[in-house]
Every structure is written in C-alpha cells, then in structure tokens.
Short mmCIF file of C-alpha atoms and ligand atoms in Angstrom, two decimals:
data_model
loop_
_atom_site.label_atom_id
_atom_site.label_comp_id
_atom_site.label_asym_id
_atom_site.label_seq_id
_atom_site.Cartn_x
_atom_site.Cartn_y
_atom_site.Cartn_z
CA MET B 276 -26.22 2.30 -22.67
CA SER B 277 -23.56 0.21 -21.15
CA PRO B 278 -22.82 0.31 -17.22
CA ASN B 279 -19.03 1.77 -17.75
CA HIS B 280 -21.11 5.08 -19.74
CA MET B 281 -23.46 5.61 -17.22
CA PRO B 282 -24.16 9.53 -17.06
CA PRO B 283 -21.60 11.42 -14.45
CA ILE B 284 -23.72 13.22 -11.62
CA SER B 285 -23.24 17.14 -11.24
CA ALA B 286 -22.24 17.38 -7.23
CA SER B 287 -21.67 20.96 -7.50
CA ALA B 288 -22.02 23.55 -9.52
CA HIS B 289 -18.73 23.37 -10.16
CA ASP B 290 -17.56 19.79 -10.04
CA ILE B 291 -19.14 16.53 -12.68
CA LEU B 292 -18.43 13.73 -10.96
CA GLN B 293 -19.12 10.13 -11.79
CA SER B 294 -21.36 8.46 -9.49
CA TYR B 295 -20.82 4.90 -7.99
CA SER B 296 -22.80 1.70 -9.02
CA ASP B 297 -22.27 -1.80 -9.03
CA GLU B 298 -22.39 -1.84 -12.58
CA LEU B 299 -19.54 0.21 -12.63
CA GLU B 300 -16.92 -2.63 -12.76
CA MET B 301 -16.65 -5.13 -15.64
CA ILE B 302 -15.90 -8.65 -14.59
CA GLU B 303 -14.27 -11.72 -16.75
CA PRO B 304 -16.10 -15.12 -16.46
CA ASP B 305 -12.85 -17.23 -15.53
CA GLU B 306 -11.60 -14.31 -13.11
CA SER B 307 -11.83 -16.65 -10.41
CA GLU B 308 -9.56 -19.27 -11.81
CA THR B 309 -6.77 -16.07 -12.69
CA ALA B 310 -7.35 -15.11 -8.45
CA GLN B 311 -6.86 -18.71 -7.27
CA ALA B 312 -3.90 -18.70 -9.77
CA ILE B 313 -2.26 -15.49 -8.75
CA ALA B 314 -2.64 -16.31 -5.28
CA ASP B 315 -1.25 -19.39 -5.39
CA ALA B 316 1.64 -17.76 -7.35
CA MET B 317 1.88 -15.48 -4.37
CA LEU B 318 2.32 -18.41 -1.73
CA SER B 319 4.59 -20.07 -3.57
CA ILE B 320 7.07 -17.09 -2.82
CA SER B 321 6.18 -16.99 0.94
CA ARG B 322 6.59 -21.13 0.56
CA LYS B 323 10.06 -20.66 -0.82
CA THR B 324 11.55 -17.93 1.51
CA TYR B 325 9.70 -20.35 4.67
CA LYS B 326 11.44 -23.38 3.02
CA HIS B 327 14.57 -21.42 3.42
CA SER B 328 14.04 -19.34 6.78
CA GLY B 329 11.62 -20.99 8.41
CA HIS B 330 9.80 -18.11 9.48
CA ALA B 331 6.89 -17.15 7.41
CA THR B 332 6.89 -13.78 5.74
CA ARG B 333 4.86 -11.44 3.25
CA SER B 334 5.12 -12.82 -0.34
CA VAL B 335 6.02 -9.48 -1.32
CA HIS B 336 7.04 -6.60 0.41
CA ALA B 337 8.34 -8.85 3.01
CA LYS B 338 10.89 -6.40 4.51
CA SER B 339 9.82 -3.83 6.61
CA HIS B 340 11.91 -0.62 7.05
CA GLY B 341 9.66 0.77 10.40
CA ILE B 342 6.12 0.65 11.93
CA VAL B 343 4.63 3.71 13.57
CA ARG B 344 1.37 4.83 15.40
CA ALA B 345 -0.03 8.09 14.12
CA GLU B 346 -3.47 9.91 14.89
CA PHE B 347 -5.37 10.24 11.34
CA GLU B 348 -7.92 12.99 11.44
CA VAL B 349 -10.79 13.75 8.89
CA LEU B 350 -10.72 17.46 8.00
CA GLY B 351 -13.96 18.75 9.16
CA ASP B 352 -15.89 21.41 6.68
CA LEU B 353 -15.15 18.68 3.63
CA SER B 354 -17.65 19.89 0.54
CA PRO B 355 -20.73 16.72 0.16
CA ALA B 356 -18.83 15.46 -2.51
CA LEU B 357 -15.54 14.81 -0.36
CA ALA B 358 -17.37 14.09 2.87
CA GLN B 359 -17.63 10.46 1.94
CA GLY B 360 -17.41 7.41 4.14
CA LEU B 361 -14.77 7.35 6.28
CA PHE B 362 -14.51 11.08 5.39
CA ALA B 363 -18.18 11.50 6.03
CA LYS B 364 -17.44 13.26 9.15
CA ALA B 365 -14.79 15.07 10.91
CA GLY B 366 -12.82 12.82 13.54
CA ARG B 367 -9.43 11.36 15.00
CA TYR B 368 -8.24 7.63 15.29
CA GLN B 369 -5.53 5.71 15.82
CA SER B 370 -4.07 4.49 13.09
CA ILE B 371 -0.55 2.10 12.29
CA ILE B 372 1.99 2.58 9.66
CA ARG B 373 3.94 0.16 8.25
CA PHE B 374 6.93 0.61 5.76
CA SER B 375 8.38 -1.93 3.51
CA THR B 376 9.63 -2.41 -0.20
CA ILE B 377 8.35 -4.90 -2.88
CA PRO B 378 10.40 -7.50 -2.72
CA GLY B 379 9.28 -10.68 -1.17
CA ASP B 380 12.19 -11.37 0.10
CA ILE B 381 14.57 -10.12 2.83
CA LEU B 382 17.84 -8.42 1.13
CA HIS B 383 20.41 -5.86 1.41
CA ASP B 384 19.19 -2.23 1.25
CA SER B 385 21.16 -2.14 -1.35
CA VAL B 386 18.90 -4.02 -4.07
CA SER B 387 17.07 -0.81 -3.96
CA THR B 388 13.17 -1.33 -5.26
CA PRO B 389 10.14 0.77 -5.17
CA ARG B 390 9.01 1.70 -1.40
CA GLY B 391 5.36 0.90 0.43
CA MET B 392 3.29 2.12 2.91
CA ALA B 393 0.51 0.67 4.77
CA ILE B 394 -2.02 1.95 6.77
CA LYS B 395 -4.22 0.60 9.08
CA VAL B 396 -6.60 3.54 10.54
CA LEU B 397 -8.29 1.50 13.72
CA ASP B 398 -11.62 1.27 14.96
CA VAL B 399 -13.91 2.82 12.24
CA GLU B 400 -17.46 2.50 11.60
CA GLY B 401 -20.05 1.87 8.85
CA GLU B 402 -20.82 -1.45 6.76
CA ARG B 403 -18.32 -3.04 6.15
CA LEU B 404 -16.61 -5.22 3.60
CA ASP B 405 -16.47 -9.02 3.80
CA ASN B 406 -12.84 -10.00 4.23
CA GLY B 407 -12.81 -13.25 5.89
CA ARG B 408 -11.59 -12.50 9.41
CA PRO B 409 -13.17 -10.00 12.18
CA SER B 410 -11.84 -6.38 11.70
CA THR B 411 -12.86 -2.76 12.48
CA SER B 412 -10.18 -0.88 10.59
CA GLN B 413 -9.88 0.87 7.39
CA ASP B 414 -6.51 -0.30 5.40
CA PHE B 415 -5.14 1.83 2.87
CA VAL B 416 -2.07 0.36 0.78
CA LEU B 417 0.04 2.08 -0.95
CA VAL B 418 3.10 2.25 -3.24
CA ASN B 419 4.98 5.02 -4.31
CA GLY B 420 4.39 5.54 -7.69
CA LYS B 421 1.24 6.46 -9.68
CA GLN B 422 0.62 3.78 -12.31
CA PHE B 423 0.31 -0.13 -11.74
CA SER B 424 2.45 -2.38 -14.11
CA THR B 425 0.36 -4.08 -15.95
CA SER B 426 -3.31 -4.05 -17.10
CA ASN B 427 -5.12 -6.53 -16.35
CA PRO B 428 -4.51 -9.14 -14.21
CA LYS B 429 -3.64 -12.45 -16.98
CA ALA B 430 -0.67 -10.13 -18.02
CA PHE B 431 -0.13 -9.33 -13.87
CA LEU B 432 0.07 -13.27 -13.23
CA ARG B 433 2.93 -13.82 -16.27
CA SER B 434 5.18 -11.30 -14.64
CA LEU B 435 4.39 -12.57 -11.36
CA LYS B 436 5.21 -15.86 -12.41
CA MET B 437 8.56 -14.50 -13.29
CA ILE B 438 9.18 -12.50 -10.17
CA ALA B 439 9.00 -16.52 -8.08
CA LEU B 440 11.27 -17.26 -10.11
CA THR B 441 13.77 -15.26 -9.11
CA THR B 442 12.69 -14.53 -5.34
CA ASP B 443 15.15 -16.38 -2.83
CA ARG B 444 18.10 -16.79 -4.83
CA VAL B 445 21.43 -15.01 -5.55
CA GLU B 446 21.24 -12.34 -3.23
CA ALA B 447 24.73 -10.97 -4.67
CA LEU B 448 23.46 -11.23 -8.21
CA LYS B 449 20.58 -8.79 -7.50
CA ILE B 450 22.75 -6.32 -5.53
CA ALA B 451 25.38 -6.39 -8.53
CA ALA B 452 22.63 -5.74 -10.92
CA SER B 453 20.68 -2.96 -8.92
CA LYS B 454 23.69 -1.02 -9.17
CA ILE B 455 23.65 -1.08 -12.71
CA PHE B 456 20.05 -0.49 -13.15
CA ARG B 457 20.09 2.27 -10.33
CA ARG B 458 23.24 3.92 -12.84
CA ILE B 459 20.45 3.13 -16.00
CA GLU B 460 17.35 4.82 -14.04
CA THR B 461 19.26 7.51 -13.30
CA ALA B 462 20.33 8.27 -17.01
CA ILE B 463 16.75 7.86 -17.55
CA GLU B 464 15.20 10.30 -15.30
CA ALA B 465 17.73 13.18 -16.51
CA GLY B 466 16.32 12.54 -19.68
CA GLY B 467 13.08 13.35 -18.14
CA GLY B 468 11.55 9.66 -18.37
CA GLU B 469 11.16 6.45 -15.66
CA SER B 470 10.82 2.92 -15.94
CA GLY B 471 9.14 1.15 -13.95
CA LEU B 472 10.54 -2.35 -14.58
CA LEU B 473 13.94 -1.16 -13.83
CA LYS B 474 12.92 0.15 -10.91
CA SER B 475 11.31 -2.69 -9.79
CA LEU B 476 14.14 -4.83 -10.57
CA GLY B 477 16.17 -2.58 -8.36
CA GLY B 478 16.83 -0.14 -10.15
CA HIS B 479 14.89 2.56 -7.70
CA PRO B 480 17.36 5.71 -7.23
CA PRO B 481 18.15 5.60 -3.49
CA THR B 482 15.74 7.51 -1.83
CA HIS B 483 14.92 7.62 1.94
CA ILE B 484 11.35 6.20 1.62
CA LEU B 485 9.83 9.28 4.17
CA GLY B 486 10.64 11.55 1.40
CA GLU B 487 8.32 9.36 -1.38
CA SER B 488 5.05 10.29 -1.63
CA TYR B 489 2.07 6.98 -1.77
CA PHE B 490 -0.76 6.30 -4.50
CA SER B 491 -3.54 3.64 -4.23
CA GLN B 492 -2.86 3.19 -7.99
CA LEU B 493 -6.02 1.76 -8.39
CA PRO B 494 -9.53 2.88 -7.80
CA LEU B 495 -12.04 2.20 -4.51
CA ARG B 496 -15.45 3.58 -4.27
CA TYR B 497 -15.72 6.60 -2.30
CA GLY B 498 -19.45 6.46 -1.08
CA ASP B 499 -21.25 7.99 -3.34
CA TYR B 500 -18.69 8.60 -6.04
CA VAL B 501 -14.68 6.77 -7.18
CA ALA B 502 -11.61 8.11 -6.04
CA LYS B 503 -7.45 7.15 -6.08
CA PHE B 504 -5.72 7.85 -2.98
CA SER B 505 -2.52 9.57 -2.48
CA VAL B 506 -0.27 10.42 0.72
CA VAL B 507 1.99 12.77 -0.05
CA PRO B 508 4.79 14.52 3.00
CA ALA B 509 3.30 17.74 4.20
CA SER B 510 5.35 18.63 7.82
CA GLU B 511 8.34 20.73 6.89
CA ALA B 512 10.78 17.90 8.53
CA LEU B 513 9.46 14.98 5.99
CA THR B 514 9.02 17.49 2.41
CA ALA B 515 13.47 17.88 3.47
CA LEU B 516 14.04 14.56 2.54
CA VAL B 517 11.85 14.65 -0.38
CA GLY B 518 14.40 13.38 -3.33
CA ARG B 519 16.99 12.96 -0.22
CA GLN B 520 18.97 10.14 -1.29
CA VAL B 521 20.20 7.58 1.26
CA ASP B 522 23.35 5.49 1.79
CA ILE B 523 22.53 2.64 1.02
CA ASP B 524 25.61 0.87 -0.26
CA ASP B 525 27.20 -0.28 2.99
CA ASP B 526 24.27 -1.04 5.38
CA TYR B 527 22.23 -3.91 4.69
CA ASP B 528 19.19 -1.71 6.67
CA GLY B 529 19.85 1.57 5.23
CA LEU B 530 15.99 2.56 5.03
CA ARG B 531 15.32 0.79 8.64
CA HIS B 532 17.87 3.31 9.71
CA ALA B 533 17.32 6.01 8.14
CA VAL B 534 13.32 6.18 9.43
CA SER B 535 14.78 5.65 13.21
CA ASP B 536 16.77 8.37 12.59
CA PHE B 537 14.24 10.41 11.80
CA PHE B 538 11.58 9.17 14.01
CA ALA B 539 13.81 9.72 16.91
CA GLN B 540 14.40 13.68 16.35
CA ASN B 541 11.56 14.41 14.60
CA ASP B 542 7.46 14.14 14.31
CA ALA B 543 5.71 13.73 10.75
CA VAL B 544 2.56 14.83 9.26
CA TRP B 545 1.44 13.88 5.72
CA GLU B 546 -1.46 14.87 3.86
CA VAL B 547 -4.30 12.09 2.39
CA ARG B 548 -5.73 13.41 -0.79
CA VAL B 549 -7.94 11.84 -3.05
CA GLN B 550 -8.57 12.57 -6.81
CA LEU B 551 -12.47 11.60 -7.36
CA CYS B 552 -13.45 9.95 -11.12
CA SER B 553 -15.49 12.61 -13.21
CA ASP B 554 -16.10 10.05 -15.79
CA VAL B 555 -15.66 6.28 -16.41
CA GLY B 556 -14.79 6.80 -19.77
CA GLU B 557 -11.34 9.42 -19.54
CA MET B 558 -10.60 7.98 -15.96
CA PRO B 559 -10.78 4.10 -16.31
CA ILE B 560 -11.44 1.61 -13.71
CA GLU B 561 -10.50 -1.87 -15.50
CA ASP B 562 -7.18 -0.30 -16.89
CA ALA B 563 -4.79 -0.73 -14.13
CA THR B 564 -2.24 1.12 -15.84
CA ALA B 565 -4.41 4.35 -16.58
CA VAL B 566 -2.99 7.47 -14.82
CA TRP B 567 -5.92 9.57 -14.31
CA ASP B 568 -5.45 13.01 -15.30
CA GLU B 569 -4.87 15.46 -12.87
CA SER B 570 -5.78 17.93 -15.06
CA ILE B 571 -9.46 16.90 -15.00
CA SER B 572 -9.18 16.01 -11.84
CA PRO B 573 -6.98 17.12 -9.38
CA PHE B 574 -6.07 15.49 -5.96
CA VAL B 575 -7.59 16.71 -3.37
CA THR B 576 -6.90 16.81 0.81
CA VAL B 577 -9.21 15.34 3.03
CA ALA B 578 -7.20 14.16 5.50
CA ARG B 579 -3.66 14.30 7.44
CA ILE B 580 -2.10 11.74 9.22
CA ALA B 581 0.40 13.05 12.20
CA ALA B 582 2.79 10.45 13.72
CA GLN B 583 4.97 11.81 17.05
CA ALA B 584 8.44 11.50 17.51
CA GLN B 585 9.06 7.66 18.38
CA PRO B 586 11.20 4.34 18.08
CA SER B 587 10.02 3.02 14.13
CA TRP B 588 12.53 -0.24 15.00
CA GLN B 589 12.62 -1.72 18.36
CA ALA B 590 13.70 -5.45 18.20
CA PRO B 591 12.11 -7.81 18.94
CA GLU B 592 8.97 -6.29 19.78
CA THR B 593 8.44 -4.46 16.12
CA GLN B 594 9.88 -7.94 14.46
CA ALA B 595 6.41 -9.37 16.48
CA LEU B 596 4.17 -6.76 15.07
CA ASN B 597 5.44 -6.82 11.89
CA ASP B 598 4.02 -10.70 11.82
CA SER B 599 0.42 -9.72 13.56
CA LEU B 600 -0.18 -6.84 11.71
CA GLY B 601 -2.19 -8.12 8.49
CA PHE B 602 -3.00 -5.03 6.02
CA SER B 603 -5.27 -5.65 2.83
CA PRO B 604 -7.48 -2.93 0.26
CA TRP B 605 -10.43 -4.85 1.40
CA ASP B 606 -10.28 -4.82 5.54
CA GLY B 607 -12.36 -1.65 5.25
CA LEU B 608 -15.97 0.03 4.89
CA ALA B 609 -18.20 -1.01 2.37
CA ALA B 610 -17.67 2.56 0.99
CA HIS B 611 -14.48 2.02 -0.22
CA ARG B 612 -14.34 -1.18 -1.59
CA PRO B 613 -11.62 -2.07 -3.78
CA LEU B 614 -12.57 -1.60 -7.84
CA GLY B 615 -11.48 -2.77 -10.98
CA SER B 616 -9.78 -6.58 -11.55
CA ILE B 617 -6.53 -5.82 -10.24
CA MET B 618 -8.33 -4.87 -6.99
CA ARG B 619 -10.91 -8.30 -7.26
CA MET B 620 -7.51 -10.05 -7.31
CA ARG B 621 -5.66 -8.85 -4.41
CA GLN B 622 -8.64 -9.98 -2.00
CA LEU B 623 -7.79 -14.34 -2.49
CA ALA B 624 -3.91 -13.28 -2.53
CA TYR B 625 -3.68 -11.45 0.81
CA GLN B 626 -6.01 -14.02 2.50
CA LYS B 627 -4.15 -16.49 1.72
CA THR B 628 -0.74 -15.88 2.55
CA GLN B 629 -1.90 -13.99 6.04
CA ALA B 630 -3.26 -16.90 6.78
CA PHE B 631 0.41 -18.77 5.60
CA ARG B 632 1.71 -16.22 7.87
CA SER B 633 -1.05 -17.00 10.71
CA GLU B 634 -0.64 -21.08 10.63
CA ARG B 635 3.37 -21.24 10.52
CA ASN B 636 4.61 -17.99 13.32
CA PRO B 637 4.14 -18.11 16.56
CA LEU B 638 1.73 -15.21 16.45
CA PRO B 639 -1.70 -14.88 14.35
CA VAL B 640 -1.82 -12.22 11.84
CA GLU B 641 -4.77 -10.22 13.75
CA GLU B 642 -6.34 -6.80 14.25
CA PRO B 643 -4.29 -4.57 17.02
CA SER B 644 -6.25 -2.93 19.55
CA ILE B 645 -6.15 -0.27 20.99
CA ASP B 646 -6.43 1.12 25.01
CA ASP B 647 -7.46 4.46 24.56
CA ALA B 648 -6.52 6.25 27.79
CA GLY B 649 -2.85 4.90 27.57
CA PRO B 650 0.40 6.60 26.07
CA ALA B 651 1.62 6.78 22.53
CA ASP B 652 2.83 2.80 22.73
CA SER B 653 -0.92 1.73 23.68
CA VAL B 654 -1.88 0.72 20.06
CA VAL B 655 -1.14 -3.46 20.94
CA GLY B 656 -1.98 -6.00 18.93
CA ASN B 657 -0.61 -9.69 20.84
CA ALA B 658 2.36 -8.62 19.51
CA TRP B 659 2.96 -5.60 21.10
CA ARG B 660 2.03 -6.86 25.22
C1 LIG K 855 -2.63 -8.33 -8.30
C2 LIG K 855 -2.37 -7.37 -7.89
C3 LIG K 855 -1.55 -7.24 -6.34
C4 LIG K 855 -1.52 -8.73 -5.96
C5 LIG K 855 -1.66 -9.99 -6.02
C6 LIG K 855 -0.87 -8.04 -4.65
C7 LIG K 855 -0.60 -8.32 -3.55
C8 LIG K 855 -0.28 -8.90 -1.93
C9 LIG K 855 0.15 -9.57 -0.79
C10 LIG K 855 0.03 -11.43 -0.99
C11 LIG K 855 0.81 -8.95 -0.05
C12 LIG K 855 1.64 -9.64 1.44
C13 LIG K 855 0.18 -9.91 2.56
C14 LIG K 855 0.41 -10.22 3.51
O1 LIG K 855 1.17 -11.37 3.86
O2 LIG K 855 0.11 -9.51 4.73
C15 LIG K 855 0.58 -8.29 -0.28
C16 LIG K 855 1.53 -6.64 0.16
C17 LIG K 855 1.40 -5.42 -0.39
N1 LIG K 855 1.23 -5.22 -1.54
FE1 LIG K 855 -0.01 -6.15 -3.02
N2 LIG K 855 -1.00 -7.10 -4.32
C18 LIG K 855 -1.14 -6.46 -5.37
C19 LIG K 855 -1.14 -5.17 -6.07
C20 LIG K 855 -0.65 -4.58 -5.38
C21 LIG K 855 -1.02 -3.07 -5.31
C22 LIG K 855 -1.78 -2.11 -6.53
C23 LIG K 855 -0.57 -2.13 -4.52
C24 LIG K 855 -0.32 -0.53 -4.07
C25 LIG K 855 -0.21 0.59 -5.00
C26 LIG K 855 0.23 -2.79 -3.40
C27 LIG K 855 0.95 -2.99 -1.97
C28 LIG K 855 1.36 -3.79 -1.39
C29 LIG K 855 1.96 -2.99 0.19
C30 LIG K 855 2.62 -1.41 0.46
C31 LIG K 855 1.94 -4.40 1.25
C32 LIG K 855 2.60 -4.30 1.97
C33 LIG K 855 1.10 -4.39 3.06
C34 LIG K 855 1.78 -4.59 4.12
O3 LIG K 855 2.51 -4.03 5.05
O4 LIG K 855 1.80 -5.26 5.35
N3 LIG K 855 0.13 -4.46 -3.59
N4 LIG K 855 0.46 -7.45 -1.89
#
C-alpha cells in the first residue's frame, strides 16, 4: 500500500481522520539542491536591499505594520482529536504578533500586496523540532489567502527568481502598476473571482490588515493527525474591519497607521482554528496549491488570541524588536512539524535569511523572553529592554 493511501482512522463516532505518519511525506531525490537554490534566491533579495539601505531586512515580508503582545489561550474541553500537541491541554501563553506585507523591499503602502500575520507563542513545553538555534516557542506563520501560489518547489523557484529581479527597483513604477492592478482585481472580484497573481503584484484591495483572516495554506502535523491552521477576527471591533478599506494612496505607512489607530483604542480577539485532514487522497499534503474542502472538514476553533489596547508601533523600540524577532514554521514542537515539499523548503530559507540579518544588524535574531510578573510591555528581546 502506498504511504499516501494509509487507511484513515476513526477518532470518534462522527469524525474520520487521517492519522499522522512520517511516511505521509514524499521526498524528491533532488530536494536538498532545490532547497539550497530557493534559500540562495531569497538571500539574493536580502543582499540587494542591504546594499541599498545598509540594513538587513527579511527577504520577503520586509515591511512590518505593527507588532503587538497578546495572550494565546488554548481552550479547555477540546475533543480528543483536537486536544493534540500545544492544544493537548487548556493553557495561557504570552505571545507576540507581527503584521507584514509580502514584498522584500520596504515600499509605499499604496503598493497593495497580500498581508502576513506571524505569531510566536512563548515558552511552550514538549519535544521540539531541531531548527538550528535555541528556541522555546511555537510559531504560526500565516498569510491572508487559502491557497499557496505554486504546487511544488521547482515551480516556486522559477517564480521566486522573477520576484528577485524586481525587488528594490523602481518604486514609482510599482505604485503606478499597483493602481492599475487594483482596478482589474476589483473588476475580477465583482464577477465573483480573484487573482492571486494580480494581488501579489500589487493588486490586493486596500483592505485593513486587521480585518483579514489568515491561513497556514500548507499542512502541519497535528499530534496524531494532520491539519491546516487559520486565525480569524472574533471580537466586534475586529469584525467591524472585515472588508474595510484603508486610505493607502496618500500615506506611505497607511497600514501601520491604521493598526496604531486601532490599538490606541481597542482590544482585539482572534480565534485560532484547525482543519483536520480526513484523507490525504482528498486533502493532499504534497500539492501546495490544494485547498482542502471545508464541506468535508470545516475549520474548528481550538484557541483564542487576545491583545489589549497598546502601542503597536513605537520607533525606535518596535523597529529594534522587528529586527530581533525571527519567525519560522520550523520554530516549534515536533507535534506540529510542517509537512509537504514547500514547507520543507522553508526551513533552510528562513534559517539563512535570519542568520544574514543577525550577522549584519546590531541586534541578532534571537528568542524573546518574558518577565512573567511584569506588565504588558514586559515581553523582551534584547531590543525591547
Ligand atoms: C517555499 C516557500 C516559502 C519560502 C522559501 C519562504 C521564505 C521566507 C523567508 C526567507 C522569510 C523571511 C524570514 C526572516 O528573515 O525572518 C519569510 C517570511 C514570511 N513568510 Fe515565508 N516563505 C515561504 C512560504 C510561505 C508561506 C506558505 C507562508 C504563509 C502561508 C509564508 C508567510 C510568511 C510570513 C507571514 C513571513 C513574515 C514572518 C515575520 O513576520 O517575520 N511564507 N518567508
């Protein structure tokens, strides 16, 4: 029997779930060469922007629109199938959230691209993945779309090389193109469709970054099972922002200001949800473009994230924290091992670009620490002290 057709197991009278096994992944013989080429292409972006700015930034998702502290609460009374890994028992953790947009260069926000939400849950317990540097956190690294752009690493490498060519070049052209792409995308969406390509090129609608839902797009191990993750706005102040447009045309940092304005007045609550894989035949692991059918397996809430009103951008402190933070889907528990070829590619790429940032910036990328007894601003990295 092929490993991808291992029999699903029944977790309860109602759920048929795919059990996790190391054999679910199909590793291509030349994968390590492709991983190296992807990491090199990513690094070439950081090198290019570093040459220009003298500061080492992330090779993608370089611009941050806010960093906030939050409490990550694992819900009690989860069913046995959902009570896995970090979610095995109810608990409360300190966490840090960074909001970003995808380009590797720091651009005017009118170049409107998909949004990112990276969550670092601090001081979690359990067997860890080896990610090459000390860490005690569980990261969730998400974007606001359900589908990854390319199905496999080689196709991704081809598109990445194109992106690398356009990074750090002619911002004015990108601003002008973004306006045109946004108009076309609006017309496509009015007809019920959407274009991931147009959005990534600057055609993303100018939506409020806090009104978005975020997705892992790709699967992770979920203890005995396999799941994709999402984080969705839950509190009234956040859901009021769903679909809300922000004035980005006249404000270089329009998204950052929108996030600051929100957190000056409001608390925020998100739900963390998982979509369990019921059968890898229907819900493949190795095809990164596969969107799992929610009518077969809906997303179910397993945790809540609560952030109090707080300053979400305070220069220079937040800029320093931005430098010292390093998120990766591979910073986490063995129970939440990232799965599939694109996930496997990510490990080396994040390691290399974070090492590049550490070597060049005054503050290295390192694990933040917590002063449990302190007030909300007690989540510290070197940068936060
Ligand atoms: C082969 C595929 C991918 C590669 C090679 C890749 C690579 C990278 C790299 C090198 C960084 C910067 C790391 C740093 O310097 O700290 C990054 C950041 C990021 N990536 Fe990916 N990525 C991939 C796929 C994805 C996917 C599928 C998602 C989400 C669904 C994602 C979301 C993000 C986000 C949100 C950040 C910003 C993290 C932060 O706030 O620091 N990436 N990615």
